[in-house]
PDB file of C-alpha atoms in Angstrom:
ATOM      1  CA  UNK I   6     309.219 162.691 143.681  1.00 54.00           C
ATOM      2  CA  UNK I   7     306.484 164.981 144.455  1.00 72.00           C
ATOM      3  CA  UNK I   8     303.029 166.367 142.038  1.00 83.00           C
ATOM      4  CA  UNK I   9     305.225 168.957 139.269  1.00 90.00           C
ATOM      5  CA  UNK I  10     302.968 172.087 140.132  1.00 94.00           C
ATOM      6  CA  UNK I  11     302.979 173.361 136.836  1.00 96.00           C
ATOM      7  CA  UNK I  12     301.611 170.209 135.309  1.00 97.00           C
ATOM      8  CA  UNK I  13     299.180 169.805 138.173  1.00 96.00           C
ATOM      9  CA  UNK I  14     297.834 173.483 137.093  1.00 97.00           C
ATOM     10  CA  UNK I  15     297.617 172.618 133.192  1.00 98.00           C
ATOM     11  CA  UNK I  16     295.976 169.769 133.352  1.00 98.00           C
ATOM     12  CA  UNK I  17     293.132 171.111 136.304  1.00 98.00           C
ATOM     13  CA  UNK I  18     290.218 168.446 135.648  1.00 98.00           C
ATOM     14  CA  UNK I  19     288.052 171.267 135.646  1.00 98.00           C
ATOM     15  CA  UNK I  20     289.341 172.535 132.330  1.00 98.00           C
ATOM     16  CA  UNK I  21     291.522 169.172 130.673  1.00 98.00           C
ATOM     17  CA  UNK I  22     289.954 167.386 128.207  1.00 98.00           C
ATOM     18  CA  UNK I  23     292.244 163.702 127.451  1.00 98.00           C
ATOM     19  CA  UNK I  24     291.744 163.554 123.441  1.00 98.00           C
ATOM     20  CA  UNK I  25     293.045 159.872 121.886  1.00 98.00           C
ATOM     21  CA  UNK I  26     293.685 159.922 118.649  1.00 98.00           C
ATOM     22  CA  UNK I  27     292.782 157.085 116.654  1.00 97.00           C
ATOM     23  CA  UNK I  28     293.346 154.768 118.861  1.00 98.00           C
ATOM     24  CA  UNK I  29     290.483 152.370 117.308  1.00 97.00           C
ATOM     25  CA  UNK I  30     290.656 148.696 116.306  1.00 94.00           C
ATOM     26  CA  UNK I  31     291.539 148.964 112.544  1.00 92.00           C
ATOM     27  CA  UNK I  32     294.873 151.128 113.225  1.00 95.00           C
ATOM     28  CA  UNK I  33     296.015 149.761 116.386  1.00 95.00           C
ATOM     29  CA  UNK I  34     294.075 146.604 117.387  1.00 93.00           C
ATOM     30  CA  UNK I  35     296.187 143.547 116.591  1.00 89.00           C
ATOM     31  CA  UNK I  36     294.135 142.528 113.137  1.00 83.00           C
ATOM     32  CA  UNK I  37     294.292 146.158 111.917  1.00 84.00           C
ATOM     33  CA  UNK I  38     295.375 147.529 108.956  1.00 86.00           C
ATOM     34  CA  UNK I  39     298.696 149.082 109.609  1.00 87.00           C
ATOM     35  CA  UNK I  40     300.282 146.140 111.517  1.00 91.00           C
ATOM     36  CA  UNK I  41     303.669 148.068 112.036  1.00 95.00           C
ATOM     37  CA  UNK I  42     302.351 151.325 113.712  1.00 95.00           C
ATOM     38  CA  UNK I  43     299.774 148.329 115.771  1.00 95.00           C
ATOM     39  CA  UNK I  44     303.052 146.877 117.214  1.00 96.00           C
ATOM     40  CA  UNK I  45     304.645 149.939 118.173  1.00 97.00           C
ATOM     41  CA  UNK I  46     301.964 151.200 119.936  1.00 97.00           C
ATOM     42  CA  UNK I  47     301.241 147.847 121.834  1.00 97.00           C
ATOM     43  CA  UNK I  48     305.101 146.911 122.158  1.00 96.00           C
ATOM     44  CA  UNK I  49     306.177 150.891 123.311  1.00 97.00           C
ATOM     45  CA  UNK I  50     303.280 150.425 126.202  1.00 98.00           C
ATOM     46  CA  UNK I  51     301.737 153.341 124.511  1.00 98.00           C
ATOM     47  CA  UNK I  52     298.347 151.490 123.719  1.00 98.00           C
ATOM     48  CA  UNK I  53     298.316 150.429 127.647  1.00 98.00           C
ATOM     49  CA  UNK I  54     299.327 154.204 128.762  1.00 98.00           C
ATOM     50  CA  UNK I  55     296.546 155.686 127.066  1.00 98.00           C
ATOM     51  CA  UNK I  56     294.249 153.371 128.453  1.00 98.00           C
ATOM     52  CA  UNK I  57     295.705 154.671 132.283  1.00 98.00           C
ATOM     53  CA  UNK I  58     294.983 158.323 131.208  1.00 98.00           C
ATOM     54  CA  UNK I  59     291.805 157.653 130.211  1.00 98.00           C
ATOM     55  CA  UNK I  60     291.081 155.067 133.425  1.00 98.00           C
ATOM     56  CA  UNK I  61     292.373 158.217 135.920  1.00 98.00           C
ATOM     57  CA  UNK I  62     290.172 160.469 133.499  1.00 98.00           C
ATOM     58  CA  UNK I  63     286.807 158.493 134.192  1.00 98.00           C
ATOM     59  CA  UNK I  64     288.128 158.588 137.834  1.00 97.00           C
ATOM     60  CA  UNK I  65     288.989 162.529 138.059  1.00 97.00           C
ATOM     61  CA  UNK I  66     285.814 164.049 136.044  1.00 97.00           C
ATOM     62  CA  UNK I  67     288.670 164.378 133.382  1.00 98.00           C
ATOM     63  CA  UNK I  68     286.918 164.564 130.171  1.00 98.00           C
ATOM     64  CA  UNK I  69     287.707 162.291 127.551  1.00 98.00           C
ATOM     65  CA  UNK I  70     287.200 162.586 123.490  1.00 98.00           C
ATOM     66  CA  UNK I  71     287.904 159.872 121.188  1.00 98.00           C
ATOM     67  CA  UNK I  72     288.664 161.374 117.511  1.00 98.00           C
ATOM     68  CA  UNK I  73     288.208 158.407 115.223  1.00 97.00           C
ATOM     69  CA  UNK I  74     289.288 158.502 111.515  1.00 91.00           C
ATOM     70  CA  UNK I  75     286.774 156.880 109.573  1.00 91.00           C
ATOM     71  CA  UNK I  76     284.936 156.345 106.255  1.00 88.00           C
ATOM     72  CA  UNK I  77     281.716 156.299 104.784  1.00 86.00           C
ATOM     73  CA  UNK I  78     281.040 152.588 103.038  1.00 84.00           C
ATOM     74  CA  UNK I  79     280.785 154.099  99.352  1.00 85.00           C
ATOM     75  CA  UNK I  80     283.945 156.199 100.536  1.00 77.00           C
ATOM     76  CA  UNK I  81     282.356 159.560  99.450  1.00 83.00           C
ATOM     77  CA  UNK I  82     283.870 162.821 100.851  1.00 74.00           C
ATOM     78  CA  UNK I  83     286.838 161.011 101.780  1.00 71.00           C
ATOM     79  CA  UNK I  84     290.216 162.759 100.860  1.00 69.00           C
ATOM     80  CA  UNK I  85     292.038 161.630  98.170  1.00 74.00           C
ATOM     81  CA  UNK I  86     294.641 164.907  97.607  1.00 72.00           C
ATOM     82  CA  UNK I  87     297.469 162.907  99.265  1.00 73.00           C
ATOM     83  CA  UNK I  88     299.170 159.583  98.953  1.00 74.00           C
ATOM     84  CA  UNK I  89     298.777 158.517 102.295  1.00 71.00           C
ATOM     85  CA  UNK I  90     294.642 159.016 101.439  1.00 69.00           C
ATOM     86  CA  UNK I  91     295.236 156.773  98.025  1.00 75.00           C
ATOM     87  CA  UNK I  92     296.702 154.377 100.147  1.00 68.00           C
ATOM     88  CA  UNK I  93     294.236 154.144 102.458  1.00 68.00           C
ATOM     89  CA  UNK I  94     291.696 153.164  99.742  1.00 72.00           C
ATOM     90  CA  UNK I  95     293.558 149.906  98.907  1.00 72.00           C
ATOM     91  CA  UNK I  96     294.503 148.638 102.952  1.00 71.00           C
ATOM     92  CA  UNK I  97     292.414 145.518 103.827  1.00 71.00           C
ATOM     93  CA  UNK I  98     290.851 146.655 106.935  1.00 69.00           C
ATOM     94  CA  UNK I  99     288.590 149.613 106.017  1.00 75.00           C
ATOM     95  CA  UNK I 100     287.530 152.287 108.910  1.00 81.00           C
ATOM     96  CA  UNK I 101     283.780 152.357 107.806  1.00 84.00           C
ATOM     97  CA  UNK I 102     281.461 153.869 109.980  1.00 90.00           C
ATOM     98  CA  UNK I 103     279.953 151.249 112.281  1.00 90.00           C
ATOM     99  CA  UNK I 104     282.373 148.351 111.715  1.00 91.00           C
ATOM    100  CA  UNK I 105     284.385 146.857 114.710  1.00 91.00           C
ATOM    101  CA  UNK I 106     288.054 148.599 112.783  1.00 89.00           C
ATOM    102  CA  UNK I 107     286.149 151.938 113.524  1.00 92.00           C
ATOM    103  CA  UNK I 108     285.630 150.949 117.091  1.00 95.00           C
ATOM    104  CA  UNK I 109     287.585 152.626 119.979  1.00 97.00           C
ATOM    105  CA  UNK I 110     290.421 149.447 120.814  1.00 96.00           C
ATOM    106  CA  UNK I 111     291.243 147.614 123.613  1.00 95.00           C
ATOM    107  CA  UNK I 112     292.326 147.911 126.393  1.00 97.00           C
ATOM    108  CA  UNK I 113     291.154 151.528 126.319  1.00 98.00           C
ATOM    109  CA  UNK I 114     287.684 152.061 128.167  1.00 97.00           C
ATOM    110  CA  UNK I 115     284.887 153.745 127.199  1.00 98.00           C
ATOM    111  CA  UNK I 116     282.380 155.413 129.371  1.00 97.00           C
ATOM    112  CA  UNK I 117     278.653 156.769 128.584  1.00 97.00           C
ATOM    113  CA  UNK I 118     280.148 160.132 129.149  1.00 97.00           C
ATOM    114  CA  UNK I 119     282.889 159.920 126.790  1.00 98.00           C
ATOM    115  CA  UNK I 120     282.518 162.204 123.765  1.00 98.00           C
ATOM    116  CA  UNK I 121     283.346 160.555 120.411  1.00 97.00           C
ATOM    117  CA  UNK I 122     284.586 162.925 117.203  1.00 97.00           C
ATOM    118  CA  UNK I 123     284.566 160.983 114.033  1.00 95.00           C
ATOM    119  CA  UNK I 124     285.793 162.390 110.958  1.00 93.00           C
ATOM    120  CA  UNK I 125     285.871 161.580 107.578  1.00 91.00           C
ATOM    121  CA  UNK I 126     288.662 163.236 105.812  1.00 90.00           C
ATOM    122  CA  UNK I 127     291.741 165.441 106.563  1.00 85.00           C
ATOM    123  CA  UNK I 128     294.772 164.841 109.112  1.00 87.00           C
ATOM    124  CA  UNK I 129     293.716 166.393 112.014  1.00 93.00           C
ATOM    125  CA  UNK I 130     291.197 165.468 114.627  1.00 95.00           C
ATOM    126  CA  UNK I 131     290.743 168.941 115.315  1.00 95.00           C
ATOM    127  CA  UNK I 132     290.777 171.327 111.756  1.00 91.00           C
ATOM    128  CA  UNK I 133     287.474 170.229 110.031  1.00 89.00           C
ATOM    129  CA  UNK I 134     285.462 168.573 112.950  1.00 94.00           C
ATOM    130  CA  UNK I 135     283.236 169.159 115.931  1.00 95.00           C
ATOM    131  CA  UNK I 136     286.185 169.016 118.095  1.00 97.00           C
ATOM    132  CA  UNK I 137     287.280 172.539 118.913  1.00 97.00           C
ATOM    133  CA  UNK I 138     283.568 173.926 119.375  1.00 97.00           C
ATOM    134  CA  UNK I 139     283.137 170.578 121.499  1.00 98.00           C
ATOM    135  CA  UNK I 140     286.093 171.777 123.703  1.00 98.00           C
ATOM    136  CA  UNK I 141     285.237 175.404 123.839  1.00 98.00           C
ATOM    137  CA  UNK I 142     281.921 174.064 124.795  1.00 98.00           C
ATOM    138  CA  UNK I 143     283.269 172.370 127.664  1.00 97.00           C
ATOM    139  CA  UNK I 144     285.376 175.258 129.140  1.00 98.00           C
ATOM    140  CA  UNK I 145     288.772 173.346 127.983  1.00 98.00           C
ATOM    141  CA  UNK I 146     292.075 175.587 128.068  1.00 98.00           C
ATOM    142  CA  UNK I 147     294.294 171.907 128.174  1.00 98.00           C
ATOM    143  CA  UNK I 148     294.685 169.120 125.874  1.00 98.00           C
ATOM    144  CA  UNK I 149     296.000 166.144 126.491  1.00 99.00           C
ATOM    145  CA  UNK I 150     296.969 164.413 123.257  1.00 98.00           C
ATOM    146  CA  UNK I 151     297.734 161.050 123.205  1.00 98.00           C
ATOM    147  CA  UNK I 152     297.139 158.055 120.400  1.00 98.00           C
ATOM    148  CA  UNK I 153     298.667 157.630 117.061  1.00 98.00           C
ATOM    149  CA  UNK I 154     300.577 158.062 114.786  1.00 96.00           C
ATOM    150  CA  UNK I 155     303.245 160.427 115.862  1.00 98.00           C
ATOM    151  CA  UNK I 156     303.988 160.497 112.014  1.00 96.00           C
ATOM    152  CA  UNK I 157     300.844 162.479 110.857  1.00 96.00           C
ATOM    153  CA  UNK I 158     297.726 163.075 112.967  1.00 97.00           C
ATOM    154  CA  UNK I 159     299.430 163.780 116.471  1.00 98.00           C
ATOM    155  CA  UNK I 160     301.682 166.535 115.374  1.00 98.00           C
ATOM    156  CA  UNK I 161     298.800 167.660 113.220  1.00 97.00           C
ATOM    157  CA  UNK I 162     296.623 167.637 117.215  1.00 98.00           C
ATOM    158  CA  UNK I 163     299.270 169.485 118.601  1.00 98.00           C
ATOM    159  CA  UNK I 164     299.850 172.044 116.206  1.00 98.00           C
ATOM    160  CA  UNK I 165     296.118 172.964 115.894  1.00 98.00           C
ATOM    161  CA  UNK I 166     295.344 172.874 119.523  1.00 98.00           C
ATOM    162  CA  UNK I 167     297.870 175.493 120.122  1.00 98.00           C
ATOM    163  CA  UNK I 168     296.647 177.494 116.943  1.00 97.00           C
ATOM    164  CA  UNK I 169     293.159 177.614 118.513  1.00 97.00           C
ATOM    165  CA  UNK I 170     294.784 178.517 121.806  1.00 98.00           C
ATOM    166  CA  UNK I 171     294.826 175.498 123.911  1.00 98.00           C
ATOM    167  CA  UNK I 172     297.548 174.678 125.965  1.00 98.00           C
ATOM    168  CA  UNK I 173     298.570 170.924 124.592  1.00 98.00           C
ATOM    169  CA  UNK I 174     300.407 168.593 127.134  1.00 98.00           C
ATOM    170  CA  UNK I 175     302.047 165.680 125.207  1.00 98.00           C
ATOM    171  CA  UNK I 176     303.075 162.245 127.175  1.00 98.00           C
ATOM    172  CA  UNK I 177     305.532 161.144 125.266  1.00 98.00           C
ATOM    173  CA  UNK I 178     305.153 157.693 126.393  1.00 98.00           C
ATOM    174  CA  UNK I 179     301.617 157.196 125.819  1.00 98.00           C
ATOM    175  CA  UNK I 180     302.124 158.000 121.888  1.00 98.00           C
ATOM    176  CA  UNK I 181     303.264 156.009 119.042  1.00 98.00           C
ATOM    177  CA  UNK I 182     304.595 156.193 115.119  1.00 98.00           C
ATOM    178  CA  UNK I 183     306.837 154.104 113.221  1.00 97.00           C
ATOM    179  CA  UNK I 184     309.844 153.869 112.779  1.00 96.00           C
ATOM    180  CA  UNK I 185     310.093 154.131 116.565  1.00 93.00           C
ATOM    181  CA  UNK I 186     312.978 155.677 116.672  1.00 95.00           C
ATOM    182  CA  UNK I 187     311.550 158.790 114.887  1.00 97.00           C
ATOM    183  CA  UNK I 188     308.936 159.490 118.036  1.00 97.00           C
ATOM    184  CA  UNK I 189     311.725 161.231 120.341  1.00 98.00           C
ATOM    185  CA  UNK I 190     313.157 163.477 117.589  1.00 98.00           C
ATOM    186  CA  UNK I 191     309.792 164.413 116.914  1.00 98.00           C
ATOM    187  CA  UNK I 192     309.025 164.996 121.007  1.00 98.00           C
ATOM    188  CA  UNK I 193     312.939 166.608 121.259  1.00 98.00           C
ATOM    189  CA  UNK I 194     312.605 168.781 118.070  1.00 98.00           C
ATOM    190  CA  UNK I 195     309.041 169.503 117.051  1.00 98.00           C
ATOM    191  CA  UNK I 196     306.318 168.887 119.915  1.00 98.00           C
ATOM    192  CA  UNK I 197     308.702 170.284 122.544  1.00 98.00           C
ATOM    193  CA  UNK I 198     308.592 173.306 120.927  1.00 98.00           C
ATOM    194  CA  UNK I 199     304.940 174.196 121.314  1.00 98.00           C
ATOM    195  CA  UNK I 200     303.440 171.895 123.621  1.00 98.00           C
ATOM    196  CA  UNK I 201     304.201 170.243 127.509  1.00 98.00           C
ATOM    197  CA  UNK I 202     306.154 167.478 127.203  1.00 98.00           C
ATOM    198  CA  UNK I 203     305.561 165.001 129.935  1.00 98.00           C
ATOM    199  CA  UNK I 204     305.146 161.085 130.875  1.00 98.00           C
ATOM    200  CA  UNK I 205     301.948 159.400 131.528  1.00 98.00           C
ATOM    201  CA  UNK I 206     303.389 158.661 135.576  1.00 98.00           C
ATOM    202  CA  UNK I 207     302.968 162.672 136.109  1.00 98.00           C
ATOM    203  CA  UNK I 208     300.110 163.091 134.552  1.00 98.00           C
ATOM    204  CA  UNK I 209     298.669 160.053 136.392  1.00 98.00           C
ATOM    205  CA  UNK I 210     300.029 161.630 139.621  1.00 97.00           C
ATOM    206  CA  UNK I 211     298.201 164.600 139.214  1.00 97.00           C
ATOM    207  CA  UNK I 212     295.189 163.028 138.195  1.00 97.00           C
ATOM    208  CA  UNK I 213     295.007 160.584 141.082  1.00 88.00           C
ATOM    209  CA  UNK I 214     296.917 162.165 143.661  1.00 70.00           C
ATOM    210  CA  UNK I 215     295.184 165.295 146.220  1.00 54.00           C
ATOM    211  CA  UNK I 216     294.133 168.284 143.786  1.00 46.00           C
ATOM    212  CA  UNK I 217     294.935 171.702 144.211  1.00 43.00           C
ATOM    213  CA  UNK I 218     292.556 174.568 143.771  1.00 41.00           C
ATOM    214  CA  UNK I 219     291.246 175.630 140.980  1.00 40.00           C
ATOM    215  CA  UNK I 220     292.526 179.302 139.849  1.00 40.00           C
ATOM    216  CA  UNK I 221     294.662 181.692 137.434  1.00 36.00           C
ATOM    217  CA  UNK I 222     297.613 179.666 137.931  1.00 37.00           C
ATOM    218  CA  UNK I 223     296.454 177.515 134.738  1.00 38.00           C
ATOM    219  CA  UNK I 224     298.500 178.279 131.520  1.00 39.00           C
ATOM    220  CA  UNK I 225     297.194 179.426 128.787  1.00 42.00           C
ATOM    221  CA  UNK I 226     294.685 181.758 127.205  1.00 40.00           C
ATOM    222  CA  UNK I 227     291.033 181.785 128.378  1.00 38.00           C
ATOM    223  CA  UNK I 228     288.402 180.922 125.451  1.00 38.00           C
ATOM    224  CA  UNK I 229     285.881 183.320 125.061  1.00 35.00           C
TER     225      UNK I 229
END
């Protein structure tokens, strides 16, 4: 099966930047805090797809930005407007800044040129952080969103990198929530709708296979 063209043109090294979302040690490494989304995203090979993309990433001059959801040790500025945020409070593994939960996990690499987005309240690694001017910054038109949880914070990615005018490429095997039979009616009914729906293989193939030039074929609006 050859390189899809139109995936190969979205996701143009030049202007992708791979985003994981909260991939870190206290959410998906195996003593975290949600043990249920941990095993999906280990047991669905999601954990190990994401840390492909982001292997062909370091490999393609792909950038790559880790948003990590963490908290301050006294907890201050931290959300507290939803129940999901209460229940945060009382879940044995904390996120503090600087602990080894907060940590990007394993297997995923990181490299010195990785850019790392940490924020301390909200849903969304993108509304309310560094992470869109960071992008804009960068000359992105294409995210790649990958990480967890397919529940809350990547539909929340998705949503708001199209708001801000991204194109968003989604693959759908290389993201997690629970139960896991919910991720492909979110994909089918939701994420289809607005972003690129693909598999980590194709992206992976574009990545690592012979690049086409750069040009106007890329979708999506230019930032200026």
């Amino acid at each position: 099966m050859g390189v899809d063209a139109r995936l190969m043109a979205q996701v143009d090294p030049a202007t992708t930047v791979l985003l994981t979302v909260e991939c870190q040690q206290g959410v998906v490494g195996p003593d975290g805090a949600l043990p249920e989304l941990a095993a999906a995203a280990r047991e669905s090979g999601a954990l190990d797809n994401v840390a492909r993309l982001v292997d062909a990433a370091h490999g393609s001059g792909v950038q790559v930005m880790h948003a990590l959801a963490v908290r301050r040790p006294d907890g201050r500025g931290a959300s507290r407007n939803a129940r999901l945020f209460r229940a945060a409070e009382r879940l044995p593994v904390q996120q503090v800044i600087g602990a080894p939960a907060a940590q990007v996990a394993v297997p995923i690499a990181v490299s010195e040129d990785d850019l790392v987005v940490r924020r301390l309240h909200g849903l969304s690694p993108l509304a309310g952080t560094d992470a869109d001017a960071l992008l804009r910054n960068l000359g992105c038109r294409t995210v790649v969103i990958t990480g967890v949880s397919a529940n809350v914070a990547i539909p929340n990615a998705v949503f708001d990198a199209v708001n801000a005018g991204y194109v968003a490429v989604v693959p759908e095997d290389a993201i997690a929530g629970v139960p896991a039979g919910y991720v492909p009616e979110l994909v089918r009914h939701s994420l289809a709708l607005v972003a690129t729906v693909t598999r980590t293989d194709d992206v992976l193939a574009c990545w690592e296979g012979p690049q086409q030039p750069t040009g106007s074929t890329a979708a999506g609006p230019a930032h200026g």
